[in-house]
Short mmCIF file of C-alpha atoms in Angstrom, two decimals:
data_model
loop_
_atom_site.label_atom_id
_atom_site.label_comp_id
_atom_site.label_asym_id
_atom_site.label_seq_id
_atom_site.Cartn_x
_atom_site.Cartn_y
_atom_site.Cartn_z
CA PRO A 13 2.59 15.38 29.78
CA VAL A 14 -0.18 15.75 27.18
CA ALA A 15 -0.46 11.99 26.80
CA ILE A 16 -0.52 11.53 30.57
CA ASP A 17 -3.32 14.09 30.90
CA LEU A 18 -5.23 12.43 28.07
CA ILE A 19 -5.00 8.95 29.60
CA ASN A 20 -5.90 10.26 33.06
CA LYS A 21 -8.86 12.23 31.73
CA ASN A 22 -10.30 9.53 29.50
CA TYR A 23 -9.41 6.29 31.25
CA THR A 24 -8.11 6.30 34.79
CA ASN A 25 -10.71 8.66 36.22
CA LEU A 26 -13.38 6.13 35.36
CA SER A 27 -14.43 3.53 37.88
CA VAL A 28 -13.93 -0.14 37.04
CA ALA A 29 -17.71 -0.49 36.60
CA GLN A 30 -17.77 2.46 34.15
CA ILE A 31 -14.89 0.96 32.17
CA ARG A 32 -16.60 -2.43 31.99
CA THR A 33 -19.83 -0.76 30.85
CA LYS A 34 -18.05 1.23 28.13
CA ASP A 35 -16.14 -1.84 26.95
CA SER A 36 -19.32 -3.96 26.84
CA ILE A 37 -20.99 -1.26 24.71
CA ILE A 38 -17.99 -1.22 22.36
CA TYR A 39 -18.13 -5.04 22.21
CA LYS A 40 -21.88 -5.08 21.49
CA ASN A 41 -21.69 -2.38 18.82
CA THR A 42 -18.70 -3.93 17.07
CA LEU A 43 -20.35 -7.33 17.02
CA GLU A 44 -23.63 -5.92 15.69
CA VAL A 45 -21.85 -4.10 12.85
CA TYR A 46 -19.98 -7.27 11.97
CA LYS A 47 -23.18 -9.35 12.00
CA ALA A 48 -25.07 -6.79 9.90
CA LYS A 49 -22.42 -6.84 7.18
CA LEU A 50 -22.57 -10.61 6.78
CA LEU A 51 -26.09 -11.44 7.93
CA ASP A 52 -27.02 -13.63 4.97
CA SER A 53 -23.81 -15.57 4.81
CA GLN A 54 -24.01 -19.20 5.92
CA GLN A 55 -20.28 -19.13 6.58
CA ILE A 56 -20.59 -16.31 9.11
CA LYS A 57 -23.36 -18.16 10.93
CA MET A 58 -21.00 -21.09 11.37
CA MET A 59 -18.14 -18.81 12.42
CA MET A 60 -20.15 -16.65 14.85
CA PRO A 61 -19.04 -18.48 18.01
CA ILE A 62 -15.39 -17.93 17.07
CA VAL A 63 -16.00 -14.30 16.10
CA GLU A 64 -17.89 -13.63 19.34
CA GLN A 65 -15.06 -15.12 21.40
CA TYR A 66 -12.50 -13.02 19.54
CA PHE A 67 -14.46 -9.82 20.11
CA LYS A 68 -15.13 -10.72 23.71
CA THR A 69 -11.42 -11.24 24.32
CA TYR A 70 -10.01 -8.27 22.42
CA VAL A 71 -12.74 -5.66 22.10
CA THR A 72 -14.16 -6.08 25.59
CA ASN A 73 -10.81 -5.06 27.07
CA ASP A 74 -10.39 -1.94 24.93
CA TYR A 75 -9.90 0.42 27.89
CA LEU A 76 -7.68 -2.07 29.71
CA ASN A 77 -5.46 -2.37 26.65
CA LYS A 78 -5.16 1.42 26.33
CA ILE A 79 -4.21 1.81 29.99
CA LEU A 80 -1.65 -1.01 29.80
CA GLY A 81 -0.25 0.29 26.54
CA ALA A 82 0.25 3.75 28.00
CA ALA A 83 1.87 2.36 31.15
CA TYR A 84 4.24 0.23 29.06
CA LEU A 85 5.18 3.28 26.98
CA VAL A 86 6.23 5.05 30.16
CA TYR A 87 8.04 1.95 31.45
CA ASN A 88 9.93 1.36 28.19
CA ASN A 89 11.16 4.95 27.92
CA ASN A 90 13.46 6.82 30.24
CA ALA A 91 10.65 8.20 32.35
CA THR A 92 11.02 10.31 35.46
CA PRO A 93 9.91 8.94 38.84
CA THR A 94 6.84 11.20 38.64
CA GLU A 95 5.86 9.71 35.27
CA ILE A 96 6.52 6.18 36.55
CA ASN A 97 4.28 6.89 39.54
CA ILE A 98 1.50 7.97 37.19
CA ALA A 99 2.00 4.81 35.11
CA LEU A 100 1.87 2.78 38.33
CA GLY A 101 -1.57 4.27 38.98
CA TRP A 102 -2.65 3.15 35.52
CA SER A 103 -1.22 -0.30 36.10
CA ARG A 104 -3.05 -0.63 39.41
CA LYS A 105 -6.28 0.38 37.65
CA ALA A 106 -5.57 -2.37 35.10
CA VAL A 107 -5.17 -4.89 37.95
CA GLN A 108 -8.58 -3.80 39.28
CA ILE A 109 -10.12 -4.39 35.86
CA LEU A 110 -8.39 -7.71 35.22
CA GLU A 111 -6.00 -9.27 37.69
CA ASN A 112 -3.78 -11.52 35.62
CA SER A 113 -0.09 -12.21 35.14
CA ALA A 114 0.35 -9.40 32.59
CA THR A 115 -1.16 -6.64 34.72
CA LEU A 116 0.67 -7.84 37.84
CA GLU A 117 3.98 -8.15 35.97
CA LEU A 118 3.80 -4.55 34.79
CA THR A 119 2.90 -3.38 38.29
CA ALA A 120 5.92 -5.25 39.67
CA LYS A 121 8.24 -3.73 37.07
CA LEU A 122 7.02 -0.21 37.77
CA LEU A 123 7.37 -0.71 41.53
CA TYR A 124 10.92 -1.96 41.01
CA ARG A 125 11.76 1.12 38.93
CA LEU A 126 10.58 3.20 41.89
CA ASN A 127 12.94 1.27 44.21
CA ARG A 128 10.01 -0.34 46.00
CA LYS A 129 11.63 -3.75 45.95
CA GLN A 130 9.51 -5.62 48.49
CA GLU A 131 6.24 -4.50 46.88
CA SER A 132 7.71 -5.44 43.51
CA ILE A 133 8.58 -8.93 44.75
CA THR A 134 5.07 -9.43 46.10
CA ALA A 135 3.48 -8.29 42.82
CA MET A 136 5.81 -10.46 40.73
CA GLN A 137 5.07 -13.50 42.91
CA SER A 138 1.36 -12.85 42.34
CA ALA A 139 2.03 -12.63 38.59
CA ILE A 140 3.76 -16.03 38.73
CA ASP A 141 0.82 -17.49 40.64
CA LYS A 142 -1.61 -16.18 37.99
CA ALA A 143 0.46 -17.30 34.98
CA ASP A 144 -1.35 -19.82 32.79
CA ASN A 145 1.51 -21.65 31.14
CA PRO A 146 4.94 -22.94 32.12
CA SER A 147 6.89 -20.62 29.80
CA ASP A 148 5.26 -17.55 31.36
CA LYS A 149 5.92 -18.93 34.85
CA ASN A 150 9.59 -19.50 33.96
CA ARG A 151 10.01 -16.02 32.42
CA LEU A 152 8.37 -14.36 35.43
CA THR A 153 10.46 -16.43 37.84
CA LEU A 154 13.61 -15.20 36.10
CA LEU A 155 12.37 -11.62 36.49
CA LEU A 156 11.59 -12.26 40.16
CA ASN A 157 15.11 -13.59 40.75
CA ALA A 158 16.59 -10.56 38.99
CA ILE A 159 14.57 -8.26 41.27
CA LYS A 160 15.69 -10.15 44.36
CA GLU A 161 19.31 -9.82 43.20
CA ASN A 162 18.90 -6.09 42.42
CA LYS A 163 19.65 -6.64 38.74
CA LYS A 164 18.38 -4.47 35.93
CA ILE A 165 15.17 -5.72 34.40
#
């Protein structure tokens, strides 16, 4: 309950725009600190495009990653339906921030745990449609089939 209150207070009560603003500030500050430490290095000047892409990918989604991480913790533990419902709210917030196969997959899994099979199927199909590579598509398709057959996932 304390963790749920903490996540709700610090992450899910923020709008998507507020989360993107906070993450962009974290990204900017992290990048500036990194640049300041290695300002005179020729090597860092050559590596800056790679470093910027890394930070943009991983630091920019700081809040998203915290929300997803918390929702997966609930999913992976024997949570009550109330806790799963709260995690579903987090997962839906994550979809609003970044609609991709990972956020949609988690949403589908949480819906399935709540016995909301048809919604789960729809979310999992969307996850398959958003998947970037064949191995993800295959893995998600297997999960979709398990949901359709009422198997444990």
